[in-house]
């Protein structure tokens, strides 16, 4: 249930309303938007009626939310969420985040050299897998904590905030200390214990869409994280499994405007894991910008042929630079900007 508050309501009257709602046993999600303040009730609202709140003179309207996601719902918060990643980088509204890097972190020198090139080309964050969810147990599984240390060296050198995938709760504290954004991979989108644990942190989370998940299931996973108190969720569309075999997955470009209609959370697009082949990355990245995405995540490797994972879908640094030059033109049309790095640590 949400309550629209009249524009001329005083702060003390709003506070009284909020404390009465809390006394009735609900948690409150308050959103002070540009157009109005919205009070969202979290809990079992079947026990209350709209009239219980319409009687307050500051209340403009009371509405029940039919969808199962509440905190992630656009009706709970009308303005786009803007999530602060650190070092000057934000994602959401007009802030467009460009996250690039190798599928897996391989070694210190190549990671630092690549990070410098990515930053020069226009990326404002660095991705790299240290714990890898591989289809085969015999494939390279990632460097583990050593990989996170290497990413931190690259961050020291460039200021680029770092994004890396966490696969289970046992390394959660390490990730909270060592990365700027915790990525939850497609295969873990519905690992509810993991999502609940993330809800107890205040780290930005990249929540990748499960390969067979509906948009509603994806938003419910975001809701799990937000229900615990962590509102810093970024949705990542990375392709879904369809009957088509020409590409690794099918990029659901429609998910961008659908998710933005349903939710205030930022949504970024990962064309690399959607396409699974290099030649499609530029066209899909451009399509994502024009569909209104709030960012891109792109795999880049100095020598894709010899990458330890996902080389077939990695761009070279030169190809990434060429793509970014076009992306920046498109972003101007869309009224979005890639924040510059302000190195603070
Ligand atoms: C990745 O980003 O390297 C990855 C494994 O992605 P996904 O979870 O989308 O497959
Ligand atoms: Mn990959």
Short mmCIF file of C-alpha atoms and ligand atoms in Angstrom, two decimals:
data_model
loop_
_atom_site.label_atom_id
_atom_site.label_comp_id
_atom_site.label_asym_id
_atom_site.label_seq_id
_atom_site.Cartn_x
_atom_site.Cartn_y
_atom_site.Cartn_z
CA UNK A 1 0.00 0.00 0.00
CA UNK A 2 1.27 3.49 -0.77
CA UNK A 3 0.17 6.86 0.50
CA UNK A 4 0.58 10.03 -1.57
CA UNK A 5 1.18 13.00 0.68
CA UNK A 6 -0.12 16.47 -0.20
CA UNK A 7 2.57 18.87 -1.39
CA UNK A 8 1.90 21.41 1.37
CA UNK A 9 2.16 18.87 4.21
CA UNK A 10 4.45 19.96 7.04
CA UNK A 11 7.37 17.77 8.08
CA UNK A 12 5.92 17.33 11.57
CA UNK A 13 2.58 16.11 10.16
CA UNK A 14 4.41 13.64 7.90
CA UNK A 15 6.41 12.39 10.89
CA UNK A 16 3.23 11.87 12.90
CA UNK A 17 1.70 9.86 10.07
CA UNK A 18 4.86 7.76 9.71
CA UNK A 19 5.07 7.00 13.43
CA UNK A 20 1.38 6.02 13.55
CA UNK A 21 1.94 3.63 10.66
CA UNK A 22 4.97 2.15 12.41
CA UNK A 23 3.00 1.75 15.63
CA UNK A 24 0.44 -0.23 13.64
CA UNK A 25 3.23 -2.74 12.92
CA UNK A 26 4.42 -1.72 9.45
CA UNK A 27 7.83 -0.80 8.15
CA UNK A 28 7.83 2.47 6.23
CA UNK A 29 9.63 3.29 2.99
CA UNK A 30 9.59 7.05 2.53
CA UNK A 31 10.44 8.60 -0.82
CA UNK A 32 10.72 12.37 -1.15
CA UNK A 33 10.46 12.74 -4.90
CA UNK A 34 10.44 15.77 -7.15
CA UNK A 35 6.68 15.55 -7.59
CA UNK A 36 5.61 14.39 -4.13
CA UNK A 37 6.40 12.44 -1.01
CA UNK A 38 5.28 8.83 -1.05
CA UNK A 39 4.95 6.71 2.08
CA UNK A 40 5.15 2.98 1.33
CA UNK A 41 3.84 0.45 3.87
CA UNK A 42 5.73 -2.82 4.12
CA UNK A 43 3.95 -5.67 5.89
CA UNK A 44 0.58 -7.39 5.78
CA UNK A 45 -1.72 -4.61 4.57
CA UNK A 46 -4.77 -6.90 4.38
CA UNK A 47 -5.45 -5.85 7.99
CA UNK A 48 -5.91 -2.17 7.13
CA UNK A 49 -8.21 -0.25 4.83
CA UNK A 50 -7.54 2.76 2.65
CA UNK A 51 -9.89 4.79 4.89
CA UNK A 52 -7.58 4.27 7.89
CA UNK A 53 -5.20 6.71 6.18
CA UNK A 54 -7.51 8.86 4.07
CA UNK A 55 -8.70 10.45 7.30
CA UNK A 56 -5.38 12.30 7.69
CA UNK A 57 -5.68 15.80 6.22
CA UNK A 58 -2.20 15.59 4.63
CA UNK A 59 -3.09 12.44 2.65
CA UNK A 60 -3.84 12.93 -1.03
CA UNK A 61 -4.54 9.31 -1.96
CA UNK A 62 -4.08 5.72 -0.80
CA UNK A 63 -3.39 2.92 -3.26
CA UNK A 64 -2.84 -0.81 -2.99
CA UNK A 65 0.10 -2.22 -4.95
CA UNK A 66 -0.94 -5.36 -6.75
CA UNK A 67 2.58 -6.40 -7.79
CA UNK A 68 4.57 -8.57 -5.36
CA UNK A 69 7.63 -6.29 -5.46
CA UNK A 70 7.17 -3.28 -3.23
CA UNK A 71 10.44 -1.47 -2.48
CA UNK A 72 11.65 -2.06 -6.03
CA UNK A 73 8.34 -0.82 -7.43
CA UNK A 74 8.19 2.49 -9.30
CA UNK A 75 5.02 3.33 -7.33
CA UNK A 76 7.01 3.26 -4.08
CA UNK A 77 9.52 5.71 -5.51
CA UNK A 78 8.71 7.73 -8.61
CA UNK A 79 12.20 9.19 -9.21
CA UNK A 80 14.98 7.02 -10.62
CA UNK A 81 17.34 5.62 -8.01
CA UNK A 82 20.87 6.93 -8.33
CA UNK A 83 23.46 4.63 -6.79
CA UNK A 84 26.83 5.90 -5.68
CA UNK A 85 29.61 3.50 -6.63
CA UNK A 86 32.46 5.64 -5.28
CA UNK A 87 35.32 7.68 -6.80
CA UNK A 88 32.79 9.98 -8.49
CA UNK A 89 30.92 7.21 -10.31
CA UNK A 90 27.15 7.03 -10.09
CA UNK A 91 24.60 4.95 -11.93
CA UNK A 92 20.96 5.85 -12.52
CA UNK A 93 18.94 8.73 -14.00
CA UNK A 94 21.34 10.67 -16.27
CA UNK A 95 24.45 8.92 -14.87
CA UNK A 96 25.58 6.24 -17.32
CA UNK A 97 28.01 3.63 -15.98
CA UNK A 98 30.49 1.93 -18.28
CA UNK A 99 32.00 -1.17 -16.75
CA UNK A 100 34.59 -3.03 -18.79
CA UNK A 101 37.29 -5.61 -18.25
CA UNK A 102 38.24 -9.22 -18.70
CA UNK A 103 35.92 -12.12 -17.96
CA UNK A 104 38.54 -13.49 -15.51
CA UNK A 105 41.39 -11.69 -13.80
CA UNK A 106 44.59 -13.35 -15.06
CA UNK A 107 47.67 -11.54 -13.74
CA UNK A 108 48.75 -8.23 -12.26
CA UNK A 109 50.54 -6.63 -15.23
CA UNK A 110 47.92 -7.43 -17.85
CA UNK A 111 45.10 -6.27 -15.55
CA UNK A 112 46.73 -2.94 -14.71
CA UNK A 113 47.72 -2.29 -18.34
CA UNK A 114 44.21 -3.10 -19.53
CA UNK A 115 42.61 -0.93 -16.82
CA UNK A 116 44.67 2.08 -17.96
CA UNK A 117 43.53 1.56 -21.58
CA UNK A 118 39.89 1.09 -20.56
CA UNK A 119 39.91 4.29 -18.55
CA UNK A 120 41.49 6.20 -21.43
CA UNK A 121 38.82 4.81 -23.76
CA UNK A 122 36.01 6.05 -21.49
CA UNK A 123 35.18 3.25 -19.03
CA UNK A 124 34.48 4.40 -15.47
CA UNK A 125 34.65 1.03 -13.72
CA UNK A 126 36.59 -2.19 -14.04
CA UNK A 127 35.11 -5.67 -14.06
CA UNK A 128 37.01 -8.90 -13.54
CA UNK A 129 36.00 -12.33 -12.31
CA UNK A 130 38.04 -13.79 -9.45
CA UNK A 131 35.55 -16.54 -8.54
CA UNK A 132 34.15 -17.94 -11.77
CA UNK A 133 30.87 -19.85 -12.22
CA UNK A 134 32.04 -22.22 -14.99
CA UNK A 135 29.80 -24.76 -16.68
CA UNK A 136 32.55 -27.39 -16.36
CA UNK A 137 34.28 -28.18 -13.04
CA UNK A 138 37.45 -28.81 -15.10
CA UNK A 139 37.55 -25.25 -16.52
CA UNK A 140 39.58 -22.47 -14.87
CA UNK A 141 37.72 -21.48 -11.69
CA UNK A 142 39.33 -18.06 -11.11
CA UNK A 143 42.25 -16.80 -9.02
CA UNK A 144 40.11 -16.31 -5.90
CA UNK A 145 41.19 -13.67 -3.38
CA UNK A 146 44.44 -13.19 -5.33
CA UNK A 147 42.28 -11.92 -8.21
CA UNK A 148 40.60 -9.37 -5.93
CA UNK A 149 44.03 -8.13 -4.81
CA UNK A 150 45.05 -7.65 -8.45
CA UNK A 151 41.86 -5.68 -9.14
CA UNK A 152 42.68 -3.46 -6.16
CA UNK A 153 46.13 -2.76 -7.59
CA UNK A 154 44.46 -1.71 -10.85
CA UNK A 155 42.11 0.51 -8.86
CA UNK A 156 45.07 2.14 -7.08
CA UNK A 157 46.62 2.90 -10.44
CA UNK A 158 43.50 4.19 -12.23
CA UNK A 159 40.85 5.04 -9.62
CA UNK A 160 38.39 2.77 -11.44
CA UNK A 161 35.88 1.27 -8.97
CA UNK A 162 35.86 -2.52 -9.22
CA UNK A 163 33.09 -5.00 -9.90
CA UNK A 164 33.51 -8.70 -9.23
CA UNK A 165 31.26 -11.73 -8.83
CA UNK A 166 30.51 -13.29 -5.45
CA UNK A 167 29.28 -16.88 -5.64
CA UNK A 168 28.50 -17.74 -2.01
CA UNK A 169 28.12 -16.22 1.44
CA UNK A 170 31.44 -17.58 2.73
CA UNK A 171 33.39 -14.80 0.96
CA UNK A 172 30.88 -12.02 1.61
CA UNK A 173 33.00 -10.13 4.19
CA UNK A 174 36.04 -10.26 1.91
CA UNK A 175 33.97 -8.82 -0.95
CA UNK A 176 32.54 -6.07 1.25
CA UNK A 177 36.14 -5.06 2.06
CA UNK A 178 37.67 -5.51 -1.36
CA UNK A 179 35.21 -4.56 -4.12
CA UNK A 180 33.03 -1.55 -4.91
CA UNK A 181 30.21 -3.49 -6.53
CA UNK A 182 29.31 -7.10 -5.76
CA UNK A 183 28.11 -8.87 -8.89
CA UNK A 184 25.56 -11.65 -8.48
CA UNK A 185 25.70 -13.85 -11.55
CA UNK A 186 22.81 -15.17 -13.60
CA UNK A 187 23.21 -18.60 -12.02
CA UNK A 188 22.74 -17.19 -8.52
CA UNK A 189 19.87 -14.78 -9.19
CA UNK A 190 17.53 -16.90 -7.09
CA UNK A 191 20.01 -17.96 -4.40
CA UNK A 192 17.76 -16.47 -1.76
CA UNK A 193 20.11 -17.04 1.21
CA UNK A 194 22.81 -15.15 -0.68
CA UNK A 195 20.36 -12.34 -1.57
CA UNK A 196 19.27 -12.05 2.07
CA UNK A 197 22.90 -11.79 3.20
CA UNK A 198 23.50 -9.01 0.64
CA UNK A 199 20.50 -7.20 2.09
CA UNK A 200 22.43 -6.88 5.35
CA UNK A 201 25.23 -4.92 3.67
CA UNK A 202 25.07 -1.52 2.03
CA UNK A 203 27.25 -2.44 -0.95
CA UNK A 204 26.06 -1.70 -4.47
CA UNK A 205 24.92 -4.97 -6.04
CA UNK A 206 24.85 -5.86 -9.75
CA UNK A 207 21.99 -8.30 -9.97
CA UNK A 208 22.25 -10.21 -13.22
CA UNK A 209 19.08 -11.61 -14.69
CA UNK A 210 18.82 -15.39 -14.45
CA UNK A 211 19.00 -17.00 -17.84
CA UNK A 212 15.42 -18.30 -17.58
CA UNK A 213 14.01 -15.66 -15.27
CA UNK A 214 11.01 -13.47 -16.04
CA UNK A 215 11.32 -9.75 -15.36
CA UNK A 216 8.98 -10.21 -12.39
CA UNK A 217 11.18 -12.97 -10.89
CA UNK A 218 14.22 -10.75 -11.40
CA UNK A 219 12.53 -7.84 -9.61
CA UNK A 220 11.53 -10.20 -6.79
CA UNK A 221 15.21 -11.08 -6.37
CA UNK A 222 15.98 -7.35 -6.16
CA UNK A 223 13.20 -7.15 -3.56
CA UNK A 224 14.96 -9.81 -1.44
CA UNK A 225 18.05 -7.61 -1.23
CA UNK A 226 16.04 -4.44 -0.61
CA UNK A 227 13.80 -6.09 2.00
CA UNK A 228 16.91 -6.49 4.16
CA UNK A 229 17.61 -2.76 3.93
CA UNK A 230 20.06 -2.54 1.03
CA UNK A 231 18.50 -0.37 -1.69
CA UNK A 232 21.68 -0.20 -3.80
CA UNK A 233 20.61 -2.65 -6.48
CA UNK A 234 21.51 -2.33 -10.16
CA UNK A 235 19.70 -4.66 -12.57
CA UNK A 236 21.83 -6.24 -15.30
CA UNK A 237 20.18 -7.65 -18.43
CA UNK A 238 22.58 -10.26 -19.86
CA UNK A 239 20.44 -12.23 -22.26
CA UNK A 240 17.95 -15.00 -21.67
CA UNK A 241 17.76 -18.53 -22.97
CA UNK A 242 15.46 -18.99 -25.93
CA UNK A 243 15.12 -21.58 -28.72
CA UNK A 244 17.60 -19.57 -30.82
CA UNK A 245 21.03 -21.17 -31.20
CA UNK A 246 22.77 -18.58 -33.40
CA UNK A 247 23.78 -16.64 -30.28
CA UNK A 248 24.75 -17.73 -26.76
CA UNK A 249 21.60 -16.10 -25.31
CA UNK A 250 19.00 -13.67 -26.64
CA UNK A 251 19.44 -10.08 -25.49
CA UNK A 252 16.05 -8.97 -24.17
CA UNK A 253 16.30 -5.33 -25.12
CA UNK A 254 12.65 -4.82 -24.20
CA UNK A 255 13.57 -5.65 -20.62
CA UNK A 256 15.15 -2.18 -20.38
CA UNK A 257 11.99 -0.07 -20.78
CA UNK A 258 9.85 -2.70 -19.05
CA UNK A 259 12.09 -2.76 -15.97
CA UNK A 260 12.26 1.04 -15.97
CA UNK A 261 8.47 1.28 -16.11
CA UNK A 262 8.06 -1.21 -13.27
CA UNK A 263 10.99 -0.13 -11.12
CA UNK A 264 13.06 2.90 -10.18
CA UNK A 265 16.27 0.81 -10.08
CA UNK A 266 18.98 1.48 -12.68
CA UNK A 267 19.36 -1.14 -15.40
CA UNK A 268 22.51 -1.82 -17.33
CA UNK A 269 23.05 -4.13 -20.28
CA UNK A 270 25.74 -6.77 -20.73
CA UNK A 271 25.80 -7.52 -24.46
CA UNK A 272 28.86 -9.79 -24.05
CA UNK A 273 27.14 -12.65 -22.22
CA UNK A 274 23.97 -12.16 -24.26
CA UNK A 275 25.64 -12.45 -27.66
CA UNK A 276 28.54 -14.74 -26.83
CA UNK A 277 30.19 -13.61 -30.05
CA UNK A 278 32.33 -10.53 -30.57
CA UNK A 279 30.81 -9.14 -33.75
CA UNK A 280 27.43 -8.47 -32.13
CA UNK A 281 28.72 -6.50 -29.14
CA UNK A 282 28.89 -3.01 -30.75
CA UNK A 283 25.42 -3.17 -32.30
CA UNK A 284 23.82 -4.52 -29.13
CA UNK A 285 25.63 -1.96 -26.94
CA UNK A 286 24.34 0.87 -29.15
CA UNK A 287 20.83 -0.59 -29.09
CA UNK A 288 20.99 -0.71 -25.29
CA UNK A 289 21.87 3.00 -25.06
CA UNK A 290 19.02 3.95 -27.37
CA UNK A 291 16.61 1.73 -25.42
CA UNK A 292 17.36 3.93 -22.40
CA UNK A 293 19.78 1.73 -20.43
CA UNK A 294 21.68 3.29 -17.52
CA UNK A 295 24.94 1.59 -18.34
CA UNK A 296 26.88 -1.14 -20.10
CA UNK A 297 29.02 -4.02 -18.96
CA UNK A 298 31.43 -5.20 -21.64
CA UNK A 299 34.14 -7.85 -21.64
CA UNK A 300 37.47 -6.62 -23.02
CA UNK A 301 40.77 -8.51 -23.28
CA UNK A 302 44.14 -7.49 -24.72
CA UNK A 303 44.41 -10.81 -26.54
CA UNK A 304 40.94 -12.39 -26.79
CA UNK A 305 42.23 -15.51 -28.60
CA UNK A 306 44.22 -16.41 -25.51
CA UNK A 307 41.83 -15.23 -22.78
CA UNK A 308 41.37 -17.73 -19.95
CA UNK A 309 37.56 -17.51 -20.31
CA UNK A 310 34.99 -16.03 -22.72
CA UNK A 311 37.60 -14.87 -25.26
CA UNK A 312 35.15 -15.39 -28.15
CA UNK A 313 32.99 -12.53 -26.85
CA UNK A 314 35.73 -10.12 -25.71
CA UNK A 315 36.49 -6.92 -27.59
CA UNK A 316 40.08 -5.77 -27.94
CA UNK A 317 40.92 -2.43 -26.25
CA UNK A 318 40.99 -0.77 -29.70
CA UNK A 319 37.54 -2.12 -30.56
CA UNK A 320 36.26 -0.95 -27.17
CA UNK A 321 37.67 2.54 -27.75
CA UNK A 322 36.00 2.74 -31.16
CA UNK A 323 32.69 1.63 -29.63
CA UNK A 324 32.97 4.17 -26.79
CA UNK A 325 33.48 7.00 -29.27
CA UNK A 326 30.08 6.17 -30.78
CA UNK A 327 28.44 5.48 -27.42
CA UNK A 328 29.44 8.96 -26.24
CA UNK A 329 27.67 10.52 -29.23
CA UNK A 330 24.54 8.49 -28.52
CA UNK A 331 24.66 9.42 -24.84
CA UNK A 332 24.53 13.07 -25.78
CA UNK A 333 21.27 12.42 -27.64
CA UNK A 334 19.95 10.57 -24.59
CA UNK A 335 21.04 13.34 -22.20
CA UNK A 336 23.25 11.02 -20.18
CA UNK A 337 26.87 11.26 -19.12
CA UNK A 338 29.61 8.90 -17.96
CA UNK A 339 30.90 10.35 -14.68
CA UNK A 340 34.62 11.05 -14.56
CA UNK A 341 36.73 9.29 -11.96
CA UNK A 342 37.54 11.36 -8.89
CA UNK A 343 40.18 9.31 -7.16
CA UNK A 344 39.57 9.44 -3.43
CA UNK A 345 41.51 6.38 -2.27
C1 LIG B 1 30.33 -12.83 -16.01
O1 LIG B 1 29.95 -11.65 -15.90
O2 LIG B 1 31.52 -13.14 -16.23
C2 LIG B 1 29.31 -13.90 -15.93
C3 LIG B 1 29.64 -15.14 -15.63
O3 LIG B 1 28.07 -13.46 -16.24
P1 LIG B 1 26.63 -14.19 -16.14
O4 LIG B 1 26.39 -14.48 -14.69
O5 LIG B 1 25.72 -13.16 -16.71
O6 LIG B 1 26.70 -15.43 -16.99
MN1 LIG B 2 32.38 -13.92 -18.85
#
